[in-house]
């Protein structure tokens, strides 16, 4: 073996394996009940609609264009459809404000590349989406805690970043049914993030991957919609909105989108040109067709299914969890967040859960930029029937109760 | 408008628009004869084979898996097929040595991310593939000229890199029918690159995007095959091979692959996890099916077509170019490289060619990391019939002759 270490870039020391991705491999065991992956239920995918869309495309003259390179901005008809969707949630924009990405994960990577110099500071929740931390880490930032319910001042954030040798570049927020907590930011918290970003004169990255999946409660305007309302238009807005088809129609086509002021989109297009030229042409044409014919029906269908699973998991937790365990009550999305009594360790419990109970979840620690949160864990209800949820949660309840017994 | 400049990362100053990508927009004019884009002829895509593959996939139970997330390494059956192809050209490897990328462009981006710290030096041809320069530029390297036919010593390269505050990280080479020159490195030059990389103890990145498209002459082993021969196996090899389906089956699915020692692949998988999770699942499954059923036939078909176009372009150049213009005679690929007499400017001539003659090409300057090469240009013969090639080259000959007249 050659020694490669002296050839690697300094940033490579920040690149670690994802516990979640490694855990996905456990899903292949047929008798495992997995609450681990934050993925949609493949049984709910509208495969018939996709089959028809591919058949129509490849029996038409457009089949040749579908197999060719295309512009880095993305397929214009798909961007037009997205602009229409955005308008419905208060985000008035044109297609020049939209770039197609290979999943919203790619948008997070590109935004890190665009904004982060080594030593800069990112404001993010404790906990926050692990994939965002991984995407940003390649650009060597530091993290400070975004606390939209505190009164911590902009100058305090600014001074802390400066003391660390950089500047605050953006606040990263998942306002709706966040991964991993399932929690939603109320309007006041969203306004507070905008206030803070305005005082710091930095960007806000709004990760809206789960936004369509609200099961009850009242919809709150996206941060970008509030920004547009304040500032007078998207060109004056500092918020960058990242959307995804992965939780609604399909993650397998790897398609998401980013909405922002056009100078930011122009920069992101340059980054995309240099990194993968364009997202799959055929996938964009197919998604345009499928979204126009089936998006509303598909969202209605999966909301009904996931709502029943969320309800089942909340009921099972109530029934089986020992005293001292608390959890979030999400109004949408795919996740419930558990907090165990201090001293219990999610990672150690996962090993026991998999080996003794054939149940998987994600330990919460990986979602904390500061390495705290050892006593937390994430449960996903999206891929299990209410019956499996009841069985799995009852097994976890038994395990956690035994872990709480004095030795 | 907000002022975003203070939020951008320092690397963003290195991100510029691609003249080639901008030029692709010219292709939409129906009466333009374009020798600009380095793209396959869409009329030659095997749309019927793709239609059948999609129909079979989405009428089978595998349709659900095709729409789901998948592992970052890539779809194992596709990697197995690639391993078989690699073995045929002297690259013995297992699927643990192969990662699927979203086009070989993504491999170049990831390799830049893995290896380049700001101020490091990359060795590359003068000229070289513009997209590679754009991918690497995001990581802020310097460039030194890779001269496989000179006797410049390793210590000379090393000292120059050190004087610039970094170290040499890799040599980047396109050994077969290079973009933009169409030229092929002989075996001695490939061995010399390996010697040099060995003395410097750095990597070699072998960009093999056009390798399947040889029309005449004898195939020369890939640099990675020579490296394996010398070192005893892929795990001891320093060469990283980047392959692509874009020039053979389709660029629209955005699929390529990278072959390397397994520790490098493991690092690239972490980068892929953090940047776009996985390349499109459905596209990988379809490409596996299409490659197994149609790769050999498709390559044979396009080689026949492109060879005729290359022959037509070489004959037309011979007939129409004024004295003082010279060009390469490629044994494969898509490109012929023209050198005009000193003092002529490819950029200025392009503007006249488009406006006066309705012919497009790519000025050569963008392919030079040092900004030289103003009197060069790239012609692609892949997308034009022999008749259009004759018409277009005769118009260019007329234009260049007039530009050479004393004012």
PDB file of C-alpha atoms in Angstrom, chain A residues 1-2 4 6-12 15-18 21-22 25 38-40 42-43 45 47 50-51 54-55 58-59 63-64 66-73 102 105-106 109 112-118 134-135 138-139 169 201-203 235-238 240 246-247 250-254 261-264 267 270-271 273-283, chain B residues 1-2 4 6-12 15-18 21-22 25 38-40 42-43 45 47 50-51 54-55 58-59 63-64 66-73 102 105-106 109 112-118 134-135 138-139 169 201-203 235-238 240 246-247 250-254 261-264 267 270-271 273-283:
ATOM      1  CA  UNK A   1       0.000   0.000   0.000  1.00  0.00           C
ATOM      2  CA  UNK A   2       1.138   3.531  -0.746  1.00  0.00           C
ATOM      3  CA  UNK A   4      -1.482   8.699   0.709  1.00  0.00           C
ATOM      4  CA  UNK A   6       0.838  13.495   2.698  1.00  0.00           C
ATOM      5  CA  UNK A   7      -1.127  14.005  -0.533  1.00  0.00           C
ATOM      6  CA  UNK A   8      -4.525  14.576   1.081  1.00  0.00           C
ATOM      7  CA  UNK A   9      -5.736  18.145   1.502  1.00  0.00           C
ATOM      8  CA  UNK A  10      -5.955  19.535   5.028  1.00  0.00           C
ATOM      9  CA  UNK A  11      -9.759  19.593   4.713  1.00  0.00           C
ATOM     10  CA  UNK A  12      -9.867  15.817   4.413  1.00  0.00           C
ATOM     11  CA  UNK A  15     -14.435  14.117   6.494  1.00  0.00           C
ATOM     12  CA  UNK A  16     -15.896  11.294   8.571  1.00  0.00           C
ATOM     13  CA  UNK A  17     -18.209   8.394   7.857  1.00  0.00           C
ATOM     14  CA  UNK A  18     -21.908   8.935   8.483  1.00  0.00           C
ATOM     15  CA  UNK A  21     -25.334   5.848   6.035  1.00  0.00           C
ATOM     16  CA  UNK A  22     -23.539   2.945   7.681  1.00  0.00           C
ATOM     17  CA  UNK A  25     -26.798  -1.329   5.599  1.00  0.00           C
ATOM     18  CA  UNK A  38     -34.768   9.133   7.314  1.00  0.00           C
ATOM     19  CA  UNK A  39     -36.078   7.815   4.035  1.00  0.00           C
ATOM     20  CA  UNK A  40     -39.473   7.569   2.375  1.00  0.00           C
ATOM     21  CA  UNK A  42     -40.584   2.799  -1.217  1.00  0.00           C
ATOM     22  CA  UNK A  43     -43.922   0.972  -1.209  1.00  0.00           C
ATOM     23  CA  UNK A  45     -43.611   5.525  -4.616  1.00  0.00           C
ATOM     24  CA  UNK A  47     -44.001   3.687  -9.874  1.00  0.00           C
ATOM     25  CA  UNK A  50     -42.965   7.065 -13.486  1.00  0.00           C
ATOM     26  CA  UNK A  51     -43.346   4.091 -15.837  1.00  0.00           C
ATOM     27  CA  UNK A  54     -40.509   7.237 -19.155  1.00  0.00           C
ATOM     28  CA  UNK A  55     -42.496   5.357 -21.808  1.00  0.00           C
ATOM     29  CA  UNK A  58     -38.642   7.606 -24.946  1.00  0.00           C
ATOM     30  CA  UNK A  59     -41.294   6.980 -27.582  1.00  0.00           C
ATOM     31  CA  UNK A  63     -35.977  11.035 -26.005  1.00  0.00           C
ATOM     32  CA  UNK A  64     -32.799  12.165 -27.775  1.00  0.00           C
ATOM     33  CA  UNK A  66     -33.251  13.526 -22.591  1.00  0.00           C
ATOM     34  CA  UNK A  67     -30.016  11.580 -23.115  1.00  0.00           C
ATOM     35  CA  UNK A  68     -27.928  14.704 -23.918  1.00  0.00           C
ATOM     36  CA  UNK A  69     -26.100  17.259 -21.763  1.00  0.00           C
ATOM     37  CA  UNK A  70     -28.214  20.231 -20.685  1.00  0.00           C
ATOM     38  CA  UNK A  71     -27.770  23.646 -19.072  1.00  0.00           C
ATOM     39  CA  UNK A  72     -26.394  23.848 -15.536  1.00  0.00           C
ATOM     40  CA  UNK A  73     -29.335  25.973 -14.345  1.00  0.00           C
ATOM     41  CA  UNK A 102     -28.920  16.723  -7.404  1.00  0.00           C
ATOM     42  CA  UNK A 105     -27.851  17.749  -0.203  1.00  0.00           C
ATOM     43  CA  UNK A 106     -26.022  19.130  -3.232  1.00  0.00           C
ATOM     44  CA  UNK A 109     -22.549  21.378  -0.425  1.00  0.00           C
ATOM     45  CA  UNK A 112     -20.747  25.696   1.786  1.00  0.00           C
ATOM     46  CA  UNK A 113     -18.396  26.022  -1.189  1.00  0.00           C
ATOM     47  CA  UNK A 114     -19.760  29.453  -2.043  1.00  0.00           C
ATOM     48  CA  UNK A 115     -19.678  30.975   1.421  1.00  0.00           C
ATOM     49  CA  UNK A 116     -17.282  29.231   3.809  1.00  0.00           C
ATOM     50  CA  UNK A 117     -13.599  30.112   4.049  1.00  0.00           C
ATOM     51  CA  UNK A 118     -11.702  27.988   6.587  1.00  0.00           C
ATOM     52  CA  UNK A 134     -20.909  16.849   6.729  1.00  0.00           C
ATOM     53  CA  UNK A 135     -21.411  19.013   3.650  1.00  0.00           C
ATOM     54  CA  UNK A 138     -15.393  19.978   3.867  1.00  0.00           C
ATOM     55  CA  UNK A 139     -14.943  23.765   3.865  1.00  0.00           C
ATOM     56  CA  UNK A 169     -21.370  33.549   7.027  1.00  0.00           C
ATOM     57  CA  UNK A 201     -25.549  41.104   7.340  1.00  0.00           C
ATOM     58  CA  UNK A 202     -25.232  37.400   6.492  1.00  0.00           C
ATOM     59  CA  UNK A 203     -27.308  34.818   4.646  1.00  0.00           C
ATOM     60  CA  UNK A 235     -33.735  40.106  -5.121  1.00  0.00           C
ATOM     61  CA  UNK A 236     -33.502  41.976  -1.815  1.00  0.00           C
ATOM     62  CA  UNK A 237     -33.772  38.797   0.289  1.00  0.00           C
ATOM     63  CA  UNK A 238     -30.890  37.193   2.140  1.00  0.00           C
ATOM     64  CA  UNK A 240     -31.684  30.882   0.350  1.00  0.00           C
ATOM     65  CA  UNK A 246     -36.723  13.225  -2.236  1.00  0.00           C
ATOM     66  CA  UNK A 247     -39.381  13.101   0.490  1.00  0.00           C
ATOM     67  CA  UNK A 250     -38.590  10.018  -5.235  1.00  0.00           C
ATOM     68  CA  UNK A 251     -35.059  10.330  -3.835  1.00  0.00           C
ATOM     69  CA  UNK A 252     -33.750   7.950  -6.517  1.00  0.00           C
ATOM     70  CA  UNK A 253     -33.790  10.612  -9.231  1.00  0.00           C
ATOM     71  CA  UNK A 254     -31.626  12.896  -7.016  1.00  0.00           C
ATOM     72  CA  UNK A 261     -31.683  36.223  -5.355  1.00  0.00           C
ATOM     73  CA  UNK A 262     -30.400  35.907  -8.918  1.00  0.00           C
ATOM     74  CA  UNK A 263     -26.755  36.916  -8.163  1.00  0.00           C
ATOM     75  CA  UNK A 264     -26.521  33.966  -5.778  1.00  0.00           C
ATOM     76  CA  UNK A 267     -22.724  31.907  -8.576  1.00  0.00           C
ATOM     77  CA  UNK A 270     -20.832  28.415 -11.951  1.00  0.00           C
ATOM     78  CA  UNK A 271     -20.201  25.991  -9.106  1.00  0.00           C
ATOM     79  CA  UNK A 273     -20.764  23.812 -14.119  1.00  0.00           C
ATOM     80  CA  UNK A 274     -17.443  23.038 -12.485  1.00  0.00           C
ATOM     81  CA  UNK A 275     -18.653  20.186 -10.306  1.00  0.00           C
ATOM     82  CA  UNK A 276     -21.045  18.021 -12.345  1.00  0.00           C
ATOM     83  CA  UNK A 277     -22.109  20.139 -15.374  1.00  0.00           C
ATOM     84  CA  UNK A 278     -25.834  19.505 -14.919  1.00  0.00           C
ATOM     85  CA  UNK A 279     -28.256  17.298 -13.009  1.00  0.00           C
ATOM     86  CA  UNK A 280     -29.466  14.339 -15.064  1.00  0.00           C
ATOM     87  CA  UNK A 281     -31.381  15.660 -18.067  1.00  0.00           C
ATOM     88  CA  UNK A 282     -33.708  12.697 -18.350  1.00  0.00           C
ATOM     89  CA  UNK A 283     -34.481  12.812 -14.627  1.00  0.00           C
TER      90      UNK A 283
ATOM     91  CA  UNK B   1     -29.983  44.265  -4.148  1.00  0.00           C
ATOM     92  CA  UNK B   2     -27.946  43.109  -1.183  1.00  0.00           C
ATOM     93  CA  UNK B   4     -23.134  39.561  -1.092  1.00  0.00           C
ATOM     94  CA  UNK B   6     -18.332  40.055   1.937  1.00  0.00           C
ATOM     95  CA  UNK B   7     -20.139  36.736   2.510  1.00  0.00           C
ATOM     96  CA  UNK B   8     -18.542  34.831  -0.367  1.00  0.00           C
ATOM     97  CA  UNK B   9     -15.636  32.519   0.401  1.00  0.00           C
ATOM     98  CA  UNK B  10     -12.206  33.516  -0.862  1.00  0.00           C
ATOM     99  CA  UNK B  11     -12.269  30.571  -3.292  1.00  0.00           C
ATOM    100  CA  UNK B  12     -15.227  32.089  -5.130  1.00  0.00           C
ATOM    101  CA  UNK B  15     -14.940  30.624 -10.195  1.00  0.00           C
ATOM    102  CA  UNK B  16     -15.535  31.911 -13.713  1.00  0.00           C
ATOM    103  CA  UNK B  17     -18.069  31.195 -16.410  1.00  0.00           C
ATOM    104  CA  UNK B  18     -17.155  28.591 -19.014  1.00  0.00           C
ATOM    105  CA  UNK B  21     -20.999  26.256 -21.686  1.00  0.00           C
ATOM    106  CA  UNK B  22     -22.042  29.727 -22.780  1.00  0.00           C
ATOM    107  CA  UNK B  25     -26.498  28.260 -26.140  1.00  0.00           C
ATOM    108  CA  UNK B  38     -17.522  18.584 -27.163  1.00  0.00           C
ATOM    109  CA  UNK B  39     -20.693  16.552 -27.048  1.00  0.00           C
ATOM    110  CA  UNK B  40     -21.940  13.347 -28.642  1.00  0.00           C
ATOM    111  CA  UNK B  42     -27.844  12.908 -29.988  1.00  0.00           C
ATOM    112  CA  UNK B  43     -29.091  11.326 -33.211  1.00  0.00           C
ATOM    113  CA  UNK B  45     -28.141   7.720 -28.914  1.00  0.00           C
ATOM    114  CA  UNK B  47     -33.078   5.602 -27.405  1.00  0.00           C
ATOM    115  CA  UNK B  50     -33.144   2.944 -23.098  1.00  0.00           C
ATOM    116  CA  UNK B  51     -36.914   2.841 -23.679  1.00  0.00           C
ATOM    117  CA  UNK B  54     -36.964   1.762 -18.403  1.00  0.00           C
ATOM    118  CA  UNK B  55     -40.112  -0.179 -19.344  1.00  0.00           C
ATOM    119  CA  UNK B  58     -40.721  -0.015 -13.937  1.00  0.00           C
ATOM    120  CA  UNK B  59     -42.927  -2.993 -14.721  1.00  0.00           C
ATOM    121  CA  UNK B  63     -39.017  -0.205  -9.797  1.00  0.00           C
ATOM    122  CA  UNK B  64     -39.495   0.690  -6.130  1.00  0.00           C
ATOM    123  CA  UNK B  66     -34.935   2.367  -8.418  1.00  0.00           C
ATOM    124  CA  UNK B  67     -36.777   5.351  -6.920  1.00  0.00           C
ATOM    125  CA  UNK B  68     -35.116   5.010  -3.477  1.00  0.00           C
ATOM    126  CA  UNK B  69     -31.822   6.262  -2.041  1.00  0.00           C
ATOM    127  CA  UNK B  70     -28.872   3.907  -2.530  1.00  0.00           C
ATOM    128  CA  UNK B  71     -25.289   3.486  -1.308  1.00  0.00           C
ATOM    129  CA  UNK B  72     -22.736   6.187  -2.088  1.00  0.00           C
ATOM    130  CA  UNK B  73     -20.308   3.674  -3.632  1.00  0.00           C
ATOM    131  CA  UNK B 102     -22.267  11.788 -11.660  1.00  0.00           C
ATOM    132  CA  UNK B 105     -16.592  15.775 -14.108  1.00  0.00           C
ATOM    133  CA  UNK B 106     -17.717  14.933 -10.584  1.00  0.00           C
ATOM    134  CA  UNK B 109     -14.227  17.833  -8.504  1.00  0.00           C
ATOM    135  CA  UNK B 112      -9.633  18.289  -6.206  1.00  0.00           C
ATOM    136  CA  UNK B 113     -11.486  18.322  -2.894  1.00  0.00           C
ATOM    137  CA  UNK B 114      -9.551  15.309  -1.626  1.00  0.00           C
ATOM    138  CA  UNK B 115      -6.068  16.442  -2.596  1.00  0.00           C
ATOM    139  CA  UNK B 116      -5.740  20.199  -3.057  1.00  0.00           C
ATOM    140  CA  UNK B 117      -5.030  22.585  -0.211  1.00  0.00           C
ATOM    141  CA  UNK B 118      -4.853  26.247  -1.295  1.00  0.00           C
ATOM    142  CA  UNK B 134     -12.639  24.770 -13.378  1.00  0.00           C
ATOM    143  CA  UNK B 135     -13.174  21.825 -11.034  1.00  0.00           C
ATOM    144  CA  UNK B 138     -12.464  25.867  -6.506  1.00  0.00           C
ATOM    145  CA  UNK B 139      -9.721  24.450  -4.271  1.00  0.00           C
ATOM    146  CA  UNK B 169      -0.311  16.893  -5.326  1.00  0.00           C
ATOM    147  CA  UNK B 201       5.476  10.538  -4.514  1.00  0.00           C
ATOM    148  CA  UNK B 202       2.209  12.053  -5.748  1.00  0.00           C
ATOM    149  CA  UNK B 203      -0.893  10.784  -7.540  1.00  0.00           C
ATOM    150  CA  UNK B 235      -3.615  -1.304  -4.222  1.00  0.00           C
ATOM    151  CA  UNK B 236       0.019  -0.313  -4.817  1.00  0.00           C
ATOM    152  CA  UNK B 237      -0.837   2.032  -7.702  1.00  0.00           C
ATOM    153  CA  UNK B 238      -0.794   5.821  -7.498  1.00  0.00           C
ATOM    154  CA  UNK B 240      -6.598   7.230 -10.334  1.00  0.00           C
ATOM    155  CA  UNK B 246     -21.069  10.385 -21.486  1.00  0.00           C
ATOM    156  CA  UNK B 247     -19.216   9.910 -24.764  1.00  0.00           C
ATOM    157  CA  UNK B 250     -25.412   8.964 -22.843  1.00  0.00           C
ATOM    158  CA  UNK B 251     -24.308  12.105 -20.977  1.00  0.00           C
ATOM    159  CA  UNK B 252     -27.915  12.792 -19.907  1.00  0.00           C
ATOM    160  CA  UNK B 253     -27.850  10.143 -17.169  1.00  0.00           C
ATOM    161  CA  UNK B 254     -24.713  11.786 -15.669  1.00  0.00           C
ATOM    162  CA  UNK B 261      -6.650   1.865  -4.672  1.00  0.00           C
ATOM    163  CA  UNK B 262      -9.354   1.112  -2.096  1.00  0.00           C
ATOM    164  CA  UNK B 263      -8.184   3.677   0.533  1.00  0.00           C
ATOM    165  CA  UNK B 264      -8.690   6.426  -2.057  1.00  0.00           C
ATOM    166  CA  UNK B 267     -12.197   8.697   0.955  1.00  0.00           C
ATOM    167  CA  UNK B 270     -17.102   9.950   2.212  1.00  0.00           C
ATOM    168  CA  UNK B 271     -16.919  12.981  -0.061  1.00  0.00           C
ATOM    169  CA  UNK B 273     -21.929  11.022   1.030  1.00  0.00           C
ATOM    170  CA  UNK B 274     -21.449  14.620   2.084  1.00  0.00           C
ATOM    171  CA  UNK B 275     -21.996  16.181  -1.332  1.00  0.00           C
ATOM    172  CA  UNK B 276     -24.920  14.389  -3.023  1.00  0.00           C
ATOM    173  CA  UNK B 277     -25.404  11.096  -1.120  1.00  0.00           C
ATOM    174  CA  UNK B 278     -25.488   8.926  -4.243  1.00  0.00           C
ATOM    175  CA  UNK B 279     -25.726   9.162  -8.017  1.00  0.00           C
ATOM    176  CA  UNK B 280     -29.258   8.591  -9.289  1.00  0.00           C
ATOM    177  CA  UNK B 281     -30.312   5.049  -8.379  1.00  0.00           C
ATOM    178  CA  UNK B 282     -32.621   4.598 -11.351  1.00  0.00           C
ATOM    179  CA  UNK B 283     -29.948   5.870 -13.754  1.00  0.00           C
TER     180      UNK B 283
END
